[in-house]
PDB file of C-alpha atoms in Angstrom:
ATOM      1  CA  UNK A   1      55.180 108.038  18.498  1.00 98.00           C
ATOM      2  CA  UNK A   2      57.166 110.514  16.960  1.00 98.00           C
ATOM      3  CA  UNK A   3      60.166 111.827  18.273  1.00 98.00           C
ATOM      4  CA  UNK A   4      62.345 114.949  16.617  1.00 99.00           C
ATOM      5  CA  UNK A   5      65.972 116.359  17.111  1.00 99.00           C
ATOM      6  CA  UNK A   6      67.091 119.520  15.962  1.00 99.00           C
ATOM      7  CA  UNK A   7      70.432 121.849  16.177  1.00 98.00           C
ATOM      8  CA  UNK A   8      69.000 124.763  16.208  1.00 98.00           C
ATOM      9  CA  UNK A   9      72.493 127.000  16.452  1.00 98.00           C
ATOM     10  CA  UNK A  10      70.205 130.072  18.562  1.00 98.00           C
ATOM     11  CA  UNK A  11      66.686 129.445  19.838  1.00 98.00           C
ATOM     12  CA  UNK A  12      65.667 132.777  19.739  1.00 97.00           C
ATOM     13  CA  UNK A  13      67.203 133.532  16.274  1.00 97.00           C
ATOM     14  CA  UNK A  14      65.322 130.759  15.084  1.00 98.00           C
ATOM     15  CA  UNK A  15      61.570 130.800  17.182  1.00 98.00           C
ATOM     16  CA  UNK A  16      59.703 130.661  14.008  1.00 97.00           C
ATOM     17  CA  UNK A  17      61.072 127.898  12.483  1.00 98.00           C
ATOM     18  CA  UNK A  18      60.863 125.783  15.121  1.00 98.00           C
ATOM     19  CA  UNK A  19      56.975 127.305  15.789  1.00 97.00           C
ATOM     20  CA  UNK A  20      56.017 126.428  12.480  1.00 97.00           C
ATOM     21  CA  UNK A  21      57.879 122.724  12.030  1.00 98.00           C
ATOM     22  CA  UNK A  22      56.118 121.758  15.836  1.00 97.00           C
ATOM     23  CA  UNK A  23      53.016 122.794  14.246  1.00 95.00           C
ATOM     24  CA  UNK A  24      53.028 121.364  10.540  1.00 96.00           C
ATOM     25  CA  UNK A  25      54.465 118.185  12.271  1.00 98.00           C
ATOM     26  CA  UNK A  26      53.623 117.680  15.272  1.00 98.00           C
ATOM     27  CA  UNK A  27      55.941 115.416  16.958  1.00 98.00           C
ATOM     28  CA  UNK A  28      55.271 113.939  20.509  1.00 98.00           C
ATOM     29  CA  UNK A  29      59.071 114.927  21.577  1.00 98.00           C
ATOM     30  CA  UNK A  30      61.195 117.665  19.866  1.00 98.00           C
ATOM     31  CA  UNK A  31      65.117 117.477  21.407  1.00 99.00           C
ATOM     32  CA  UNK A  32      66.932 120.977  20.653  1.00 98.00           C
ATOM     33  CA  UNK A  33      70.638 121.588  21.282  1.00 98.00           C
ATOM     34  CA  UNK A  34      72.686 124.769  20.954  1.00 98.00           C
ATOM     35  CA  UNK A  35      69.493 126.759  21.926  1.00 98.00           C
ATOM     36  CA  UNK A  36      72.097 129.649  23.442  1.00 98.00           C
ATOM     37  CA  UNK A  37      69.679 130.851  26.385  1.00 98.00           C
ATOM     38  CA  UNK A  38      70.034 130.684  29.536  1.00 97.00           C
ATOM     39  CA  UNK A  39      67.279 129.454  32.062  1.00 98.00           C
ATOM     40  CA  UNK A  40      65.649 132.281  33.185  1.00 97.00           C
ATOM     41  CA  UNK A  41      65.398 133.665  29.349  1.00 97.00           C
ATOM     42  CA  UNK A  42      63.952 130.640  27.687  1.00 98.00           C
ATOM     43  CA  UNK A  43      60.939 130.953  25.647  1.00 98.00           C
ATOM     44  CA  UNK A  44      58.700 128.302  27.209  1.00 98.00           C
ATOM     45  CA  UNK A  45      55.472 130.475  26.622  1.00 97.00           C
ATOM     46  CA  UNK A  46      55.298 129.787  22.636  1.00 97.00           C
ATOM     47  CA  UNK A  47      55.745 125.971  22.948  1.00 97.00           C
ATOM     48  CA  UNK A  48      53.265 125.899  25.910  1.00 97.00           C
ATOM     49  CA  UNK A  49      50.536 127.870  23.855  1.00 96.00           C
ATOM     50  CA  UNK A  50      51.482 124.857  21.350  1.00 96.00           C
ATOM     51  CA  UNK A  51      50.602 122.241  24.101  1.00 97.00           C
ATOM     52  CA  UNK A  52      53.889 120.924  24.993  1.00 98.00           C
ATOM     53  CA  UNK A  53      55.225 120.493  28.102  1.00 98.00           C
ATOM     54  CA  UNK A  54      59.247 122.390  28.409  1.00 98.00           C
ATOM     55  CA  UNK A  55      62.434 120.908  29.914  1.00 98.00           C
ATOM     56  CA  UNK A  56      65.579 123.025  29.051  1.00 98.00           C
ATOM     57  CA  UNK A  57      68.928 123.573  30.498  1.00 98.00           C
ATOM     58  CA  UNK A  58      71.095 126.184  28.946  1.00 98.00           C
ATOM     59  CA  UNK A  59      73.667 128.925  29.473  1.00 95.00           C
ATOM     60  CA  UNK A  60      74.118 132.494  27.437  1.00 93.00           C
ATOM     61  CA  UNK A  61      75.021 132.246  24.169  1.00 93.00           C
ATOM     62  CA  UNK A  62      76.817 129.147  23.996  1.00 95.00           C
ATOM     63  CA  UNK A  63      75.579 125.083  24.112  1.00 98.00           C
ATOM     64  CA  UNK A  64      71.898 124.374  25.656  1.00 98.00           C
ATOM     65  CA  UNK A  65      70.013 122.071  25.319  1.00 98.00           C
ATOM     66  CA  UNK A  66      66.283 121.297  25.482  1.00 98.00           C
ATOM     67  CA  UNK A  67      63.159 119.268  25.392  1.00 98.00           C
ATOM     68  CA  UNK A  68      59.448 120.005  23.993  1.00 98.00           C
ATOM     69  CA  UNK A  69      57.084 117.038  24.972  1.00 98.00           C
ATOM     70  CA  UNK A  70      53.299 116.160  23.909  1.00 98.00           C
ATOM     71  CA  UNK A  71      52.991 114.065  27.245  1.00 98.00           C
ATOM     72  CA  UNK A  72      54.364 115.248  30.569  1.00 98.00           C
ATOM     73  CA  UNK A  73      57.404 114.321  31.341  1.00 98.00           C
ATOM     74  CA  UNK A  74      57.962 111.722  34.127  1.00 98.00           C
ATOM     75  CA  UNK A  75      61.614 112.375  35.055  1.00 98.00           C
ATOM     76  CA  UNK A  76      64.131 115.006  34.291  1.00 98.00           C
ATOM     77  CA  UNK A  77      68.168 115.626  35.175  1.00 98.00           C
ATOM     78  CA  UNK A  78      70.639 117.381  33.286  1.00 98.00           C
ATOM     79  CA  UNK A  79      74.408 116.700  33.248  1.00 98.00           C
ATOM     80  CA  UNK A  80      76.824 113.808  33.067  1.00 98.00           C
ATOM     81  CA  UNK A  81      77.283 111.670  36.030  1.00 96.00           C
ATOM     82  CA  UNK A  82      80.909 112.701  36.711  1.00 96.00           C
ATOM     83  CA  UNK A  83      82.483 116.338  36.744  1.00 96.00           C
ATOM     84  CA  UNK A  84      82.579 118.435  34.905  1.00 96.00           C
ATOM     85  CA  UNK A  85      79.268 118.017  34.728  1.00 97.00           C
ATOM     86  CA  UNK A  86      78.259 119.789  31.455  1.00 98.00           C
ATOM     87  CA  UNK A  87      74.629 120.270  32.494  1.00 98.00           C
ATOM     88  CA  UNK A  88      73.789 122.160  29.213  1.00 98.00           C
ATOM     89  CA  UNK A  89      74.688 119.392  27.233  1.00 98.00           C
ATOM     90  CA  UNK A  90      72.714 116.922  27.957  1.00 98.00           C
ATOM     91  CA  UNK A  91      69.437 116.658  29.753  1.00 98.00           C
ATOM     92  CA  UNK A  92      67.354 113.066  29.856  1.00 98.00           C
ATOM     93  CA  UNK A  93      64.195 112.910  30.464  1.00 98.00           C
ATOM     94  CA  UNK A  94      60.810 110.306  30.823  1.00 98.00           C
ATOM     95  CA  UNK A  95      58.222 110.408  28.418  1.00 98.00           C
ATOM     96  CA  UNK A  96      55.848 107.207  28.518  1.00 97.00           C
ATOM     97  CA  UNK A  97      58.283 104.757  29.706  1.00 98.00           C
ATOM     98  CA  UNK A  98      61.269 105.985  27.157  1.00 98.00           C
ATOM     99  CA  UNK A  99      64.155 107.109  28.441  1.00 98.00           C
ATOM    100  CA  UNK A 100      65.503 109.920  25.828  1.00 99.00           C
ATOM    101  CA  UNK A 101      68.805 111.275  26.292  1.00 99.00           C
ATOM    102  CA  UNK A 102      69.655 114.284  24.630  1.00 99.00           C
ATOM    103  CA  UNK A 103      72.724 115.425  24.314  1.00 98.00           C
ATOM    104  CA  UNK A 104      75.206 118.523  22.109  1.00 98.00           C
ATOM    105  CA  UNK A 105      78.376 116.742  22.289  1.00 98.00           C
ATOM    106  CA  UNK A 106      81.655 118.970  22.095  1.00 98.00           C
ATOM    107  CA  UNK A 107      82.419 119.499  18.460  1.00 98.00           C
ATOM    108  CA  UNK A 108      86.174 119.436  19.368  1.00 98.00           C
ATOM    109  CA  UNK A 109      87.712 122.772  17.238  1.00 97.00           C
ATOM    110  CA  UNK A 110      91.426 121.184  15.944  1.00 96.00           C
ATOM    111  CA  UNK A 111      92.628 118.060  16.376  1.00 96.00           C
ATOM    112  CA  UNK A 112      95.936 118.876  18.141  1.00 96.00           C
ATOM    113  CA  UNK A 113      93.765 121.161  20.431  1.00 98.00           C
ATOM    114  CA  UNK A 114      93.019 120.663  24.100  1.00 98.00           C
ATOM    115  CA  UNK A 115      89.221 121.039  22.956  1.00 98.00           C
ATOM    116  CA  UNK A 116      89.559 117.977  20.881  1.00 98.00           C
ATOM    117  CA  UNK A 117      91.166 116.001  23.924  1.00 98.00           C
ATOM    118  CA  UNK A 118      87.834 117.204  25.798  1.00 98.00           C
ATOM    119  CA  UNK A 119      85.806 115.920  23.244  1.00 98.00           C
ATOM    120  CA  UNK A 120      87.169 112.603  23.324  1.00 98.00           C
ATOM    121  CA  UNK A 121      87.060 112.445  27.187  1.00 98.00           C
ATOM    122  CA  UNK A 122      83.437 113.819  26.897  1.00 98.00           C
ATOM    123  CA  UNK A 123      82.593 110.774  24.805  1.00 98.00           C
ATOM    124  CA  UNK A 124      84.247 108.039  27.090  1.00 98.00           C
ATOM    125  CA  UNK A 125      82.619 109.831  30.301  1.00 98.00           C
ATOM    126  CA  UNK A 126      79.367 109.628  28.203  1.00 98.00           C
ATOM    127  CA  UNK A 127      80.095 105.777  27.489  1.00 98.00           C
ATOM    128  CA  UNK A 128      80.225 105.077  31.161  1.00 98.00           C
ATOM    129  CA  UNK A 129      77.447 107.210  31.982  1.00 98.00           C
ATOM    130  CA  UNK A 130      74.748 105.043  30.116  1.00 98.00           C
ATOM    131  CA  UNK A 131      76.306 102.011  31.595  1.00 98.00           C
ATOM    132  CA  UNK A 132      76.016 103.205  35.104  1.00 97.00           C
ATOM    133  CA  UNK A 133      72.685 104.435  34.998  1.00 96.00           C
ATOM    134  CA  UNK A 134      70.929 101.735  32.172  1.00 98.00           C
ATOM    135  CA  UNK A 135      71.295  98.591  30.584  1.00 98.00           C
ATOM    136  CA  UNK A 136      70.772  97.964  26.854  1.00 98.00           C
ATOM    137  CA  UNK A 137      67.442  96.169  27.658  1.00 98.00           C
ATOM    138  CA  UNK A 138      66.299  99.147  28.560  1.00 98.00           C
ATOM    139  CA  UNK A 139      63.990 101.997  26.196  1.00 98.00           C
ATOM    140  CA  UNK A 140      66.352 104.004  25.713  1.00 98.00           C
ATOM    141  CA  UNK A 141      67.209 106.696  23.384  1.00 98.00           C
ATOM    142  CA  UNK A 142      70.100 108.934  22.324  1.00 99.00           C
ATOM    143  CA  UNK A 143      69.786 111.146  19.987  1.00 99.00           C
ATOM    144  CA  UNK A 144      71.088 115.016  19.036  1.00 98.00           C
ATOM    145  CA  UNK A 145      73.872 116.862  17.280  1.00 98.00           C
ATOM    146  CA  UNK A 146      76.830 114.174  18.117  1.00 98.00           C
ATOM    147  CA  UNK A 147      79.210 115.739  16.076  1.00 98.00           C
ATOM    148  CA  UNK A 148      80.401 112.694  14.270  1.00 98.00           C
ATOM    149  CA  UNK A 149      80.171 111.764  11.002  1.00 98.00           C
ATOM    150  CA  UNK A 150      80.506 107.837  11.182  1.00 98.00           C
ATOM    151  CA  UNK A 151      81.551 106.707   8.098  1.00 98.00           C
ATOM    152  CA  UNK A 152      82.519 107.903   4.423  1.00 98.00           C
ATOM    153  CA  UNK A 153      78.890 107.963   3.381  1.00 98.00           C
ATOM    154  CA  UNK A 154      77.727 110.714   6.044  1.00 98.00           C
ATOM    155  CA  UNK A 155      80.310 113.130   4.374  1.00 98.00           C
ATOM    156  CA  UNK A 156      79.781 114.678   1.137  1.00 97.00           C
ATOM    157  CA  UNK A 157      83.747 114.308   0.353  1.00 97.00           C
ATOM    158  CA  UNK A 158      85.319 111.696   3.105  1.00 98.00           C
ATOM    159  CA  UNK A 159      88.615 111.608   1.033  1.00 98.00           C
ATOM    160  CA  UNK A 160      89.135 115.825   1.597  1.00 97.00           C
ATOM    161  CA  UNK A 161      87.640 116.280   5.167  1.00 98.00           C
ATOM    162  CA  UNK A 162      89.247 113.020   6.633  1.00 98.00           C
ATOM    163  CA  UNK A 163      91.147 114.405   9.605  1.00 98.00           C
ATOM    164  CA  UNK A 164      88.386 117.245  10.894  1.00 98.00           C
ATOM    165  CA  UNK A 165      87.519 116.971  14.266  1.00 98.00           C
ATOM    166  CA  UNK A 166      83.743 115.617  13.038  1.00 98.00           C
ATOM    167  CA  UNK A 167      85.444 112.601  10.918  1.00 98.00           C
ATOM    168  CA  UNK A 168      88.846 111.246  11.888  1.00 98.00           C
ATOM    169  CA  UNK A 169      89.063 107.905  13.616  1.00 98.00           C
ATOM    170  CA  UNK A 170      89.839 109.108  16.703  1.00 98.00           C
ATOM    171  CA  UNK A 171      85.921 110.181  17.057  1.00 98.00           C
ATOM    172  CA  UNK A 172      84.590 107.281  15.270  1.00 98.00           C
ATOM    173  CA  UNK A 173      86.105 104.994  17.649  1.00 98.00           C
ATOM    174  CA  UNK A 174      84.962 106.807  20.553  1.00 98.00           C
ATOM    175  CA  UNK A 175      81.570 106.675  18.981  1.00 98.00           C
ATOM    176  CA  UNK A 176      81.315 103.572  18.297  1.00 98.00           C
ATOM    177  CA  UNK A 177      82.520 102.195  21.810  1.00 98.00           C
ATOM    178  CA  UNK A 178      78.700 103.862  22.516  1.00 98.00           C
ATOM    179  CA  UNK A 179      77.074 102.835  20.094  1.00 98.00           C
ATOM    180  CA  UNK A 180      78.356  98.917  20.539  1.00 98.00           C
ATOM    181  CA  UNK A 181      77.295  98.815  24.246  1.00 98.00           C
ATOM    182  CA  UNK A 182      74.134  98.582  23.205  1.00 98.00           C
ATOM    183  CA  UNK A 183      72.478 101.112  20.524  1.00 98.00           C
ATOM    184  CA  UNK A 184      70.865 100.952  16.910  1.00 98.00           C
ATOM    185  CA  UNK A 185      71.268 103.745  14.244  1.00 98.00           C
ATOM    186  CA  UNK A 186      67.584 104.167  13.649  1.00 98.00           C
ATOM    187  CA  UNK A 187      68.474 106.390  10.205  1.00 98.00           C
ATOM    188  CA  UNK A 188      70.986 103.715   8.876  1.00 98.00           C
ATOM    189  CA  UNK A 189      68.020 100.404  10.027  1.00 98.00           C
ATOM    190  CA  UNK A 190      65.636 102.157   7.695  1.00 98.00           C
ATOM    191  CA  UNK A 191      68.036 104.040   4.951  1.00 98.00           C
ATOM    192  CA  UNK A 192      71.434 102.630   4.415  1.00 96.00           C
ATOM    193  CA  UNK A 193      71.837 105.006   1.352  1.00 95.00           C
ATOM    194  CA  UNK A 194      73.950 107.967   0.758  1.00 94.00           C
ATOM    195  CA  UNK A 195      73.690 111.309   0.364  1.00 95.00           C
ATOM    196  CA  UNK A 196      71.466 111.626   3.649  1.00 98.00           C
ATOM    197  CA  UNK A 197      72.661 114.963   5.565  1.00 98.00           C
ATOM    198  CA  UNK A 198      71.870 117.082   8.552  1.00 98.00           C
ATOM    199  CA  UNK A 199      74.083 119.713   8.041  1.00 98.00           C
ATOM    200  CA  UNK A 200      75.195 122.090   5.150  1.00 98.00           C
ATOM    201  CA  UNK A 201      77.899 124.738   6.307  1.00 96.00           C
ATOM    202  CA  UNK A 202      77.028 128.153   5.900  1.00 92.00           C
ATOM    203  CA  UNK A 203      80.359 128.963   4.504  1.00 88.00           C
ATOM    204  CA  UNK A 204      79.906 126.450   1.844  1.00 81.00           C
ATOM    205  CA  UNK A 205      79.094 127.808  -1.303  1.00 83.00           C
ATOM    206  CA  UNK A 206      75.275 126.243  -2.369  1.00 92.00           C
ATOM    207  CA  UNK A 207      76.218 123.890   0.025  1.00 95.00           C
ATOM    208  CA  UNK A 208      72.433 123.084   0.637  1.00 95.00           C
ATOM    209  CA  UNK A 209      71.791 123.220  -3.242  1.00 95.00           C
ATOM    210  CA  UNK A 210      74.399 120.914  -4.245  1.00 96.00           C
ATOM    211  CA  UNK A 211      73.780 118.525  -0.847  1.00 97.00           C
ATOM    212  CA  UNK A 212      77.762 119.095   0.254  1.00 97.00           C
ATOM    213  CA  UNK A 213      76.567 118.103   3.599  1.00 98.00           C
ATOM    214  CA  UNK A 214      77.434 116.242   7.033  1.00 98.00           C
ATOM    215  CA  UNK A 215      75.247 113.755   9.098  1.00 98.00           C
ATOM    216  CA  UNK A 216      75.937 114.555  12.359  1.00 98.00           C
ATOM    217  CA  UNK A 217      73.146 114.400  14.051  1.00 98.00           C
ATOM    218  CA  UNK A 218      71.645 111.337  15.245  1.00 98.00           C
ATOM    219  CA  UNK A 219      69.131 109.274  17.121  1.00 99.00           C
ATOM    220  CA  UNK A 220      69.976 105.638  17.957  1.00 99.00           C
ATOM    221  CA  UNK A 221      67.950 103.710  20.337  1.00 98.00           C
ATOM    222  CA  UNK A 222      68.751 100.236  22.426  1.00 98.00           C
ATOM    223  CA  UNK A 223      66.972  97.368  21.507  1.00 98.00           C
ATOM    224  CA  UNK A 224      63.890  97.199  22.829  1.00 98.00           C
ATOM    225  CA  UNK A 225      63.316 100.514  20.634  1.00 98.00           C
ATOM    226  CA  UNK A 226      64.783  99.715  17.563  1.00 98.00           C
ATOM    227  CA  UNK A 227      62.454  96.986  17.063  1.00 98.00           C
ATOM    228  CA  UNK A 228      59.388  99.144  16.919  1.00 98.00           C
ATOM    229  CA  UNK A 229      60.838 101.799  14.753  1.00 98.00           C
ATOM    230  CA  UNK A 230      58.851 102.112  11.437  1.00 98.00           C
ATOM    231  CA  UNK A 231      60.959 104.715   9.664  1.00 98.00           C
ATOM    232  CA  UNK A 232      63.313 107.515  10.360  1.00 98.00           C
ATOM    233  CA  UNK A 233      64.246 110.379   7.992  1.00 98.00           C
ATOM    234  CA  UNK A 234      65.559 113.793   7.589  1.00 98.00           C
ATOM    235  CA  UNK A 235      63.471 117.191   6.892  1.00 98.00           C
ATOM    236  CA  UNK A 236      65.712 119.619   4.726  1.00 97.00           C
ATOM    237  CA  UNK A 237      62.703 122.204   4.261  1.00 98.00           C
ATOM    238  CA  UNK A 238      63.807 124.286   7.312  1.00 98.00           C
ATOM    239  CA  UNK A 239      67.580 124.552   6.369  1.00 98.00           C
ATOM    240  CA  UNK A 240      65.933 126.068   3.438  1.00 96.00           C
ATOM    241  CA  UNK A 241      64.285 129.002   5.122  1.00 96.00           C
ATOM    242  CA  UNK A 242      64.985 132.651   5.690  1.00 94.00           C
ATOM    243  CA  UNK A 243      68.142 133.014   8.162  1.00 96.00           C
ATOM    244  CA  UNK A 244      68.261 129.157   9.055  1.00 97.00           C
ATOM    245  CA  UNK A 245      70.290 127.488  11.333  1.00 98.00           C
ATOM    246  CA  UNK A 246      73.079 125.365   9.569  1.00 98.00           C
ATOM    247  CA  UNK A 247      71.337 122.021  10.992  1.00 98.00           C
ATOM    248  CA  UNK A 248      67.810 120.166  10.121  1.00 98.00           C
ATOM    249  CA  UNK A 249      65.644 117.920  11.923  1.00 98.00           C
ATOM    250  CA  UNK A 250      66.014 114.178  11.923  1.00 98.00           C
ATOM    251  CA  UNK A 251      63.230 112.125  13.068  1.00 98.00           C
ATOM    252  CA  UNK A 252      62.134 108.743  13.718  1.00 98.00           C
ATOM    253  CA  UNK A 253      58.786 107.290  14.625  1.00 98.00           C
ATOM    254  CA  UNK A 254      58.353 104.424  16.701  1.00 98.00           C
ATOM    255  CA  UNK A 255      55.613 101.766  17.035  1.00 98.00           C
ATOM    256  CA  UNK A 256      54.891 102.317  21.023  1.00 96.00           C
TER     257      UNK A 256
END
């Protein structure tokens, strides 16, 4: 079983890249976040023609978020569990007994800014959201653009960007208090290496060429999943195509 995230920054800006990844690849769930559409303006039709089934939850042109599944999907909400709900930033849904929570988590803006404060609080809400609706026993996985860049090696320079809102401690604790209660880093099980981006600023100068990237996007899974991942890796190809967005897919594939 294969299972996909991407940051797509624009659906619609970006319908033929994701067209022709599902189709080279494949996968039995594709997560997107920052798909920028609201509900009644989402292109289903193109994904459906590809035989997948379509959960999304969005808003105009900002955050959204959605899922393309092989399988139909047995359950489906959107939001957090306490207000403000943020119901275009994450949506969870059921595919074959695995709970897959996908979520665009605030990326915070400056770090003395009231944005950043909601991103924090966003991450502590999310914390007590999985442990009020799951337990780590259970298949679960999160995955999406997370906005965090963990530790030194998911930054191209960690001595000059320590401090941004993606990679200060602040986040990394907040992240971690997550990821402790009961989730695996499914890139970092298989890859512990360097070097490994998801994200190449446009404004960086052959930023893609010369890999001065960011891994901040993510899928982790609880135990029961981790154990039957077999690998997990990162596509660059479509960062490299005409009028990209600024992320790639990230993918793992799981034994189940």
């Amino acid at each position: 079983m294969k299972i996909a995230s991407f940051n797509v920054n624009s659906l619609r800006a970006r319908l033929d890249i994701v067209q022709s990844w599902l189709d080279e690849h494949r996968p039995d769930v594709l997560a997107l976040q920052e798909t920028k559409v609201q509900d009644p303006d989402f292109p289903a039709a193109p994904f459906e023609e590809l035989g997948y089934h379509v959960a999304f939850k969005g808003q105009k042109s900002y955050n959204g978020v959605a899922v393309f599944s092989l399988e139909p999907f047995e359950q489906i909400e959107s939001g957090l569990d306490t207000e403000p709900f943020d119901h275009s930033r994450l949506i969870q849904v059921k595919v074959k007994g695995l709970t897959i929570v996908n979520t665009y988590v605030p990326q915070g803006h400056e770090p003395d800014s009231d944005k950043f404060r909601y991103k924090l609080d966003w991450y502590e809400r999310l914390r007590q959201y999985f442990a009020n609706q799951f337990t780590p026993d259970d298949p679960v996985i999160w995955l999406g653009d997370l906005n965090v860049a963990p530790t030194d090696i998911d930054v191209h320079d960690p001595k000059r960007l320590l401090g941004h809102v993606c990679f200060c401690p602040e986040v990394t604790e907040a992240f971690t208090r997550i990821k402790d209660w009961g989730f695996e880093d499914l890139l970092r099980k298989h890859h512990p290496e360097s070097d490994l981006y998801t994200f190449w600023d446009y404004r960086g100068r052959n930023a893609l060429e010369n890999n001065r990237g960011w891994r901040i996007d993510h899928i982790l899974g609880t135990p029961p999943v981790a154990k039957t991942s077999v690998d997990c890796t990162i596509d660059k190809e479509p960062r490299r195509q005409e009028r990209p967005s600024d992320h790639t897919p990230i993918m793992v594939e799981l034994d189940w």
